[in-house]
PDB file of C-alpha atoms in Angstrom:
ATOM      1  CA  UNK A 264     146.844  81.696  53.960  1.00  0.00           C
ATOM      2  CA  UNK A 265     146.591  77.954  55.041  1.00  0.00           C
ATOM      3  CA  UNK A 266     145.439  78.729  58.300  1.00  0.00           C
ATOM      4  CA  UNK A 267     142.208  81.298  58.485  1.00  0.00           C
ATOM      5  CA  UNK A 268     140.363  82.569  61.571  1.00  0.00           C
ATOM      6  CA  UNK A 269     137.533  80.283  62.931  1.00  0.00           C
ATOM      7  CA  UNK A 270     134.252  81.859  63.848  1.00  0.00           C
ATOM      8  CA  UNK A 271     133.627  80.799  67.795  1.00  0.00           C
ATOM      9  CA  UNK A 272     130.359  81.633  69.637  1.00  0.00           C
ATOM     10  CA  UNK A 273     130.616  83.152  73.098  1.00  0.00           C
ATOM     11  CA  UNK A 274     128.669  82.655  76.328  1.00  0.00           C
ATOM     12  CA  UNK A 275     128.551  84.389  79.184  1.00  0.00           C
ATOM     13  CA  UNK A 276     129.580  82.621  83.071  1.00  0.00           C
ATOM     14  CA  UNK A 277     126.233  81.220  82.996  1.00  0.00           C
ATOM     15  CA  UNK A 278     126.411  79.657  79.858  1.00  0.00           C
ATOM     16  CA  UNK A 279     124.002  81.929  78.093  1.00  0.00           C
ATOM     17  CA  UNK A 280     124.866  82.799  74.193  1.00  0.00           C
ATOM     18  CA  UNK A 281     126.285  86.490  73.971  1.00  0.00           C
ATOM     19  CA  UNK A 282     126.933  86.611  70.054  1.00  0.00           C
ATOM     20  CA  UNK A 283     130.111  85.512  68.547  1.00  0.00           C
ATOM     21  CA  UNK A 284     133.844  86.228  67.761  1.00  0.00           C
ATOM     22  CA  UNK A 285     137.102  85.000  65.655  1.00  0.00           C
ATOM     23  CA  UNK A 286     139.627  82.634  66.771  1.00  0.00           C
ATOM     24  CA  UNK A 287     142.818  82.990  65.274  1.00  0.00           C
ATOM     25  CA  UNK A 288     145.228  80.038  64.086  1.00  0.00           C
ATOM     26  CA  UNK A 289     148.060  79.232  67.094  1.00  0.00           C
ATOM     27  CA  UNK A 290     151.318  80.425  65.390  1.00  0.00           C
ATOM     28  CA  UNK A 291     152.788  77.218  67.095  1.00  0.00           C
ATOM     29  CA  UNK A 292     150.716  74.384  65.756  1.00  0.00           C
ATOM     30  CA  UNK A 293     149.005  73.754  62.768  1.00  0.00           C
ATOM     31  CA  UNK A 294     145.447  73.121  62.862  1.00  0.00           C
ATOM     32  CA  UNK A 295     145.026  74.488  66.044  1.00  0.00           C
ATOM     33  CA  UNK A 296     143.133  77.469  66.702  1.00  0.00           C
ATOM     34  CA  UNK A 297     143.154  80.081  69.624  1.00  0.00           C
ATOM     35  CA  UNK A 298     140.007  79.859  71.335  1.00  0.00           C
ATOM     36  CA  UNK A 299     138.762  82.493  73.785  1.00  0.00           C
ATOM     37  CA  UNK A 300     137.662  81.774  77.049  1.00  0.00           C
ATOM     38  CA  UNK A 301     133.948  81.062  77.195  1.00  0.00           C
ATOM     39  CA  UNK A 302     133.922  80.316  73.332  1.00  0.00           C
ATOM     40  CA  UNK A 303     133.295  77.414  71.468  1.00  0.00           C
ATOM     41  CA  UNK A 304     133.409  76.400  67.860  1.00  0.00           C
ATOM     42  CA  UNK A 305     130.192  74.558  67.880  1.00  0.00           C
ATOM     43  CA  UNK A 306     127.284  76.484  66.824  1.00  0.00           C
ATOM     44  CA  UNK A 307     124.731  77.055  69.025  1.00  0.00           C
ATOM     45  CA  UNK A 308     120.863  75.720  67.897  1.00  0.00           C
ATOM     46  CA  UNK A 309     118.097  78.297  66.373  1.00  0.00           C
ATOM     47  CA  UNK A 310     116.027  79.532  68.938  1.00  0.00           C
ATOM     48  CA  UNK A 311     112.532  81.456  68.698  1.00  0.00           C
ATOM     49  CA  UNK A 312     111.159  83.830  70.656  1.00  0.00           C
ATOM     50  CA  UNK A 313     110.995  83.587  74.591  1.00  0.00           C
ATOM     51  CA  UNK A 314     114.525  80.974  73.796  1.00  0.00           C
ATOM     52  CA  UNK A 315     117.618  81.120  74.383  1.00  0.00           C
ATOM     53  CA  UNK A 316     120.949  78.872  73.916  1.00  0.00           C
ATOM     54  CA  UNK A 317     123.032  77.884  76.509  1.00  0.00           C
ATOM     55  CA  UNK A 318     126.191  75.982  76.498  1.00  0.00           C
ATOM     56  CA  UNK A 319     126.904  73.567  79.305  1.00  0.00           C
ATOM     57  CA  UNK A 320     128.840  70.406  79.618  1.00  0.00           C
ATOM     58  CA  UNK A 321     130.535  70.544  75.816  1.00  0.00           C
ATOM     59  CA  UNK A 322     127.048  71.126  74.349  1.00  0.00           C
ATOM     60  CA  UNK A 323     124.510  73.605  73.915  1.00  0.00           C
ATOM     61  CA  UNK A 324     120.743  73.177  74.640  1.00  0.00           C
ATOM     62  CA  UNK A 325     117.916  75.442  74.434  1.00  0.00           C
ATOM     63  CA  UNK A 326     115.923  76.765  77.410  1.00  0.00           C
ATOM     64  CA  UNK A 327     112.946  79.215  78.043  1.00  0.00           C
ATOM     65  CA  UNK A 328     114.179  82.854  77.892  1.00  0.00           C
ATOM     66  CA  UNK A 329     111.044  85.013  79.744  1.00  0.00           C
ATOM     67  CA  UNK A 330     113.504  87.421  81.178  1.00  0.00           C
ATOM     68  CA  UNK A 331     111.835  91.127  81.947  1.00  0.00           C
ATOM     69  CA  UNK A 332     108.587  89.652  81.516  1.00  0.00           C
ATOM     70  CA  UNK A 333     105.535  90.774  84.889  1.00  0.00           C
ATOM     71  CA  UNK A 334     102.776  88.847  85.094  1.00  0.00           C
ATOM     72  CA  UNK A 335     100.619  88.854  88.345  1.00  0.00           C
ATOM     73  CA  UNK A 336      99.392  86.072  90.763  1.00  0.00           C
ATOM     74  CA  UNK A 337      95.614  85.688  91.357  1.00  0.00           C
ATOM     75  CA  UNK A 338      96.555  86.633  95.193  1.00  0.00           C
ATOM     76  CA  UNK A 339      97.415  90.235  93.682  1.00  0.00           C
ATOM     77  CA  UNK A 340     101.287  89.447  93.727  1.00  0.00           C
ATOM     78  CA  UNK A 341     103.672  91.234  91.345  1.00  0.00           C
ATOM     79  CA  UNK A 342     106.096  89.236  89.660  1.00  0.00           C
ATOM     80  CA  UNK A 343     109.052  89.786  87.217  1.00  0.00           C
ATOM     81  CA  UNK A 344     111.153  86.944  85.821  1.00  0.00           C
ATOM     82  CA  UNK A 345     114.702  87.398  85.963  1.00  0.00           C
ATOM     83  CA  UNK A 346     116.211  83.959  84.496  1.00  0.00           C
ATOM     84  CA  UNK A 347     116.441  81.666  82.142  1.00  0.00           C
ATOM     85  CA  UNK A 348     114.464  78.523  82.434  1.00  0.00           C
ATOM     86  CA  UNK A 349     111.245  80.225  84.400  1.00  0.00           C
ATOM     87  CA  UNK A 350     108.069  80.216  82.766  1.00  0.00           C
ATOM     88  CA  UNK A 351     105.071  82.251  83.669  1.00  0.00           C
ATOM     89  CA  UNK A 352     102.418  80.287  85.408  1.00  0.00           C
ATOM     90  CA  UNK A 353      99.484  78.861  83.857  1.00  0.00           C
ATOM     91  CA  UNK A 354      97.147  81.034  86.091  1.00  0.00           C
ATOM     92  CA  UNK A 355      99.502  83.963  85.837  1.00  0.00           C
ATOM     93  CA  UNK A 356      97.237  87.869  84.806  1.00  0.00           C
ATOM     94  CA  UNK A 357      98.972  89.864  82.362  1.00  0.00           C
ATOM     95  CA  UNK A 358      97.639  92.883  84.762  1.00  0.00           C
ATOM     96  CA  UNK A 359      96.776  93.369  88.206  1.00  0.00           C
ATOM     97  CA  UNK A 360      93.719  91.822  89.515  1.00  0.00           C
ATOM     98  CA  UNK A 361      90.868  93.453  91.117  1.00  0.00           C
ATOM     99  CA  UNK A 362      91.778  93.838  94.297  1.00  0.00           C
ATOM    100  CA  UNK A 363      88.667  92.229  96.470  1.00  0.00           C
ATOM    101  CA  UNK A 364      85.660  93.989  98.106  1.00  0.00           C
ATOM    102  CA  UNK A 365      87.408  92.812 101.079  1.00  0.00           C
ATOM    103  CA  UNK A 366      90.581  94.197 101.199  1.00  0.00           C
ATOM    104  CA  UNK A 367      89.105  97.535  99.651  1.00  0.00           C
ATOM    105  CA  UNK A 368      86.920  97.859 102.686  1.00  0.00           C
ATOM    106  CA  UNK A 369      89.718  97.639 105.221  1.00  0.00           C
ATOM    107  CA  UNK A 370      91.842 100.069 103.437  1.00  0.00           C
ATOM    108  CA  UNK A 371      88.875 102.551 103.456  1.00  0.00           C
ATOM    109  CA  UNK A 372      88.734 101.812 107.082  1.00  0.00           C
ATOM    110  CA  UNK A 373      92.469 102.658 107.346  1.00  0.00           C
ATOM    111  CA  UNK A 374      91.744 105.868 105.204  1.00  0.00           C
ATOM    112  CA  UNK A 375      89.080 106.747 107.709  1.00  0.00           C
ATOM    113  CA  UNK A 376      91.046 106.486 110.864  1.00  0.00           C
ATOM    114  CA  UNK A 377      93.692 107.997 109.309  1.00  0.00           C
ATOM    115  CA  UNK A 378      91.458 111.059 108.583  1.00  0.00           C
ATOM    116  CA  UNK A 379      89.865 110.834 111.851  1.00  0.00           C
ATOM    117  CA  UNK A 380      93.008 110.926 114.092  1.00  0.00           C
ATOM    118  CA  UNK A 381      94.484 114.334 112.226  1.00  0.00           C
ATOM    119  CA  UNK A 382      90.995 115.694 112.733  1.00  0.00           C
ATOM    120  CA  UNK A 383      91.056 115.033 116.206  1.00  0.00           C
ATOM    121  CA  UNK A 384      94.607 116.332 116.436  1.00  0.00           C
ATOM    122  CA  UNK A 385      93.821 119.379 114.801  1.00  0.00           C
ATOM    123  CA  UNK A 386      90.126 120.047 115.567  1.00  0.00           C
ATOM    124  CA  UNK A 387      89.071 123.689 116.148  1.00  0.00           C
ATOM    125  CA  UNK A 388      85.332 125.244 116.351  1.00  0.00           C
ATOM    126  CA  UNK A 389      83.368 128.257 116.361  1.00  0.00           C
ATOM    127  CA  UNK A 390      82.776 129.071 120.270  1.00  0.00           C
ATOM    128  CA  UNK A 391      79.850 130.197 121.814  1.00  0.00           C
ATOM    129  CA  UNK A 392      81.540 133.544 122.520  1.00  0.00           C
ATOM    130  CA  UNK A 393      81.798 134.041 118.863  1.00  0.00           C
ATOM    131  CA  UNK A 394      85.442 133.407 118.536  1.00  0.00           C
ATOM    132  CA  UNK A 395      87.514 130.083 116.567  1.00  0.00           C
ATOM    133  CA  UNK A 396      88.442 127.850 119.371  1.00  0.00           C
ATOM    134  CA  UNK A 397      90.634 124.898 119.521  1.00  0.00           C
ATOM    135  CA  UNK A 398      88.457 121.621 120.364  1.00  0.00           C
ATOM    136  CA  UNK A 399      91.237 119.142 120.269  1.00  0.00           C
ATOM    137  CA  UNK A 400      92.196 116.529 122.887  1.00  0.00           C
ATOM    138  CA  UNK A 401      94.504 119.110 124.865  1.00  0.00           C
ATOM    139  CA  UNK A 402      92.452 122.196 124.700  1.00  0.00           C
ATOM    140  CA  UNK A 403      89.406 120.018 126.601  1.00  0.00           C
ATOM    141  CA  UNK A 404      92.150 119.010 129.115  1.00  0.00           C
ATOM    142  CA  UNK A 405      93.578 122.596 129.435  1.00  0.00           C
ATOM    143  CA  UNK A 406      89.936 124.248 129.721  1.00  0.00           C
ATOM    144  CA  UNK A 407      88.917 121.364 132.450  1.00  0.00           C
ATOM    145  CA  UNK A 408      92.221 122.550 134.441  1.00  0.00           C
ATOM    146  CA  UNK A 409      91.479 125.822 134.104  1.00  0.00           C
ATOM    147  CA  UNK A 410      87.816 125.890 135.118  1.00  0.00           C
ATOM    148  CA  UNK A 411      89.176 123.913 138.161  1.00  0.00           C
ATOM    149  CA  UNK A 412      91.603 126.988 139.042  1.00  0.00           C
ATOM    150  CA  UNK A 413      88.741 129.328 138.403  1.00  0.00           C
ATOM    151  CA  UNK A 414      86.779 127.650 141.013  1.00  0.00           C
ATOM    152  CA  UNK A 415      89.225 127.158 143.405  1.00  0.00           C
ATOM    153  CA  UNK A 416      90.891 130.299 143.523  1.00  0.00           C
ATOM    154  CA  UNK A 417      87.607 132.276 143.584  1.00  0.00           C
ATOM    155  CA  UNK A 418      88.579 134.141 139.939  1.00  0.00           C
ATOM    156  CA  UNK A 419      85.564 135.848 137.981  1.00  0.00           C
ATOM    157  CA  UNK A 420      87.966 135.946 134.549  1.00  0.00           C
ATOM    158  CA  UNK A 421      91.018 134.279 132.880  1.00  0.00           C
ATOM    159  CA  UNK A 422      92.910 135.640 130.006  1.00  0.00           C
ATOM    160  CA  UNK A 423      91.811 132.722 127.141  1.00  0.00           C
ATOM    161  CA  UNK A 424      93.513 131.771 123.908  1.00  0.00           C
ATOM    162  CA  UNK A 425      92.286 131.288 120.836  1.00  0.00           C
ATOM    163  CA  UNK A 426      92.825 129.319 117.849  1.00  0.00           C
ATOM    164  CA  UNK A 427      93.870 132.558 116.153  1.00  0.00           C
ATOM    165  CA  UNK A 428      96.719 132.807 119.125  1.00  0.00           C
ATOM    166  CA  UNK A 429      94.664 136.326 119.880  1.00  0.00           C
ATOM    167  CA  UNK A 430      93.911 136.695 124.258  1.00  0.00           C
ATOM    168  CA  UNK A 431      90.229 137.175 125.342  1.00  0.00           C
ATOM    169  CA  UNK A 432      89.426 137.976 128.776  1.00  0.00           C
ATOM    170  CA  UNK A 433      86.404 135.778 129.600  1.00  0.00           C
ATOM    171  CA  UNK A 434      83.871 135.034 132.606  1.00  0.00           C
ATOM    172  CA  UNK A 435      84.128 131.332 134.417  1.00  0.00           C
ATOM    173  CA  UNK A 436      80.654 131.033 132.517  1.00  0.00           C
ATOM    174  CA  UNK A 437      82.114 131.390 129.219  1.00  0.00           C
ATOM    175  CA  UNK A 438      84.381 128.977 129.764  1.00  0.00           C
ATOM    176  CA  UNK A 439      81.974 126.241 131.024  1.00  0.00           C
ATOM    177  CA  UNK A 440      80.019 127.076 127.663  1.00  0.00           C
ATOM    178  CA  UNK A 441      83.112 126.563 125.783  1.00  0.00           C
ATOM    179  CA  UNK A 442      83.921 123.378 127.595  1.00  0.00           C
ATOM    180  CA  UNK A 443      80.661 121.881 126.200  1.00  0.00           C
ATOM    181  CA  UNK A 444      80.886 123.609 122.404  1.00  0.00           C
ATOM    182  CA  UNK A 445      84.322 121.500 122.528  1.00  0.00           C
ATOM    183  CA  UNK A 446      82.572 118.109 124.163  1.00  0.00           C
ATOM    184  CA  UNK A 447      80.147 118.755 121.225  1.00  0.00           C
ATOM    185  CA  UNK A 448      82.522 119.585 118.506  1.00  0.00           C
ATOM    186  CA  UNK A 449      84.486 116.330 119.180  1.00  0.00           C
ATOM    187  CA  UNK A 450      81.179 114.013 119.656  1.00  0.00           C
ATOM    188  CA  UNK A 451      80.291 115.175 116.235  1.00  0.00           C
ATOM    189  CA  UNK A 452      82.933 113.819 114.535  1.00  0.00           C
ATOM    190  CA  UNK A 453      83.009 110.534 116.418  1.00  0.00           C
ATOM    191  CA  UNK A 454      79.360 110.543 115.217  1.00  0.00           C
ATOM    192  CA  UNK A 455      80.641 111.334 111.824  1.00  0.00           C
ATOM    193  CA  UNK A 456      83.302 108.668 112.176  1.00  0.00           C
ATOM    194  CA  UNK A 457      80.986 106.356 113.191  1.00  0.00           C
ATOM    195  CA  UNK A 458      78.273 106.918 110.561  1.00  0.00           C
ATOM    196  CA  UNK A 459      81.299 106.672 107.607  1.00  0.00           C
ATOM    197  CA  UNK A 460      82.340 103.129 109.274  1.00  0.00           C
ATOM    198  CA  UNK A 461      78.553 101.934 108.975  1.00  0.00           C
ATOM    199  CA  UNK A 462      78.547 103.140 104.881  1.00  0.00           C
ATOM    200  CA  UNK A 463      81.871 101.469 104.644  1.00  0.00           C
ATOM    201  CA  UNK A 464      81.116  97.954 106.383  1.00  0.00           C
ATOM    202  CA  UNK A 465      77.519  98.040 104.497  1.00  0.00           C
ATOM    203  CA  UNK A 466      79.230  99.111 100.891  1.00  0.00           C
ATOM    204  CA  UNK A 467      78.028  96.589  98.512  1.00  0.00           C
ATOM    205  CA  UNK A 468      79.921  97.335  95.658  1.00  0.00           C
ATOM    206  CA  UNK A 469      83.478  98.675  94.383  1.00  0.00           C
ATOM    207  CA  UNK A 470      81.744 101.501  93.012  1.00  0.00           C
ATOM    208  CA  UNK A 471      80.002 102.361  96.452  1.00  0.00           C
ATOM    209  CA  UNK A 472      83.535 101.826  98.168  1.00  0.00           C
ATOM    210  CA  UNK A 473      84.950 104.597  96.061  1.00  0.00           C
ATOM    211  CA  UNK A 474      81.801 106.777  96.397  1.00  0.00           C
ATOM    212  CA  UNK A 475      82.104 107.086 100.387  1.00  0.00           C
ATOM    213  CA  UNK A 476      83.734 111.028 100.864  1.00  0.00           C
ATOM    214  CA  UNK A 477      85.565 110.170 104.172  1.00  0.00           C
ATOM    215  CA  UNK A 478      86.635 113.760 104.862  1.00  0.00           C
ATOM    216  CA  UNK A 479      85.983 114.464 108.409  1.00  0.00           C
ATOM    217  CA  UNK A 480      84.793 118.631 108.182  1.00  0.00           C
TER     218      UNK A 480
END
């Protein structure tokens, strides 16, 4: 056989070394071989690791090859290189850094409203008449109304819901006292709120940061 297949290497649209392949001998011309697309007969270089070949311009050359690697930025930034050619930064962590006292604070903060706005939302109490009350925002504006329609209208008792959805019938007096257990109920958890801020802002460590139990009941 005067003519034998040629071993070609292959690259990929970018240029980038995929392995390689036969050419076979044209059956027109001697000495001429059938080269694939993207192939060439040159051999690419050795490369080590983090390297790869790439074939531009008739020749091949060797570039970095960091592909798949994540390193982190000092600013807490993930990163993930995805081509050829990019390095990893001289100041680049291999894992996340600490995030700062800082930024820990205000998410604690965030936590903490967070936490305080569903307990607002949702807040119920023990009443002074013995039964679970609601003692969120629109129970204090429904029990204002209705002591307003008590006292207008001259009524002695209303029929009153409770958090349970169960009706009491209860005196105008009642309901004044519940008006306040609610007032109270809801200034002791801004209080709480409040005092939670304070350890948060005055955390000196990490350690404290994560100590703080923001649950607001």
């Amino acid at each position: 056989d005067m003519n034998p297949s040629i071993t070609v290497y292959e690259y990929d649209k970018t240029g980038l070394y995929t392995g390689e392949t036969t050419a076979e001998p044209s059956p027109r011309e001697e000495g001429v071989w059938l080269i694939p697309a993207n192939a060439t007969p040159l051999e690419p270089p050795v490369t080590g690791e983090h390297e790869c070949a790439v074939f531009r311009n008739g020749r091949w050359s060797v570039r970095y090859d960091f592909r798949g690697t994540t390193y982190w930025l000092p600013d807490g930034s993930e990163h993930t290189i995805t081509e050829t050619g990019m390095i990893v930064p001289e100041n680049a962590l291999t894992e996340p850094p600490s995030p700062s006292l800082e930024s820990v604070r205000k998410k604690r903060l965030a936590e903490l409203d967070a936490a305080f706005g569903t307990a607002l939302k949702t807040a119920h109490c023990t009443s002074s008449a013995g039964f679970e009350i609601n003692a969120d925002e629109r129970a204090a504006i429904n029990i204002a109304g209705l002591i307003v329609s008590m006292e207008t209208a001259g009524r002695e008792t209303v029929s009153f819901r409770t958090y349970d959805n169960a009706f009491h019938t209860i005196t105008l007096d009642q309901l004044k006292s519940i008006q306040t257990d609610v007032f109270t109920h809801t200034q002791a958890l801004y209080e709480r709120k409040w005092a939670l801020e304070k350890a948060i802002l005055d955390a000196p460590s990490h350690h404290a940061l994560d100590a703080i139990d923001i649950r607001m009941a």
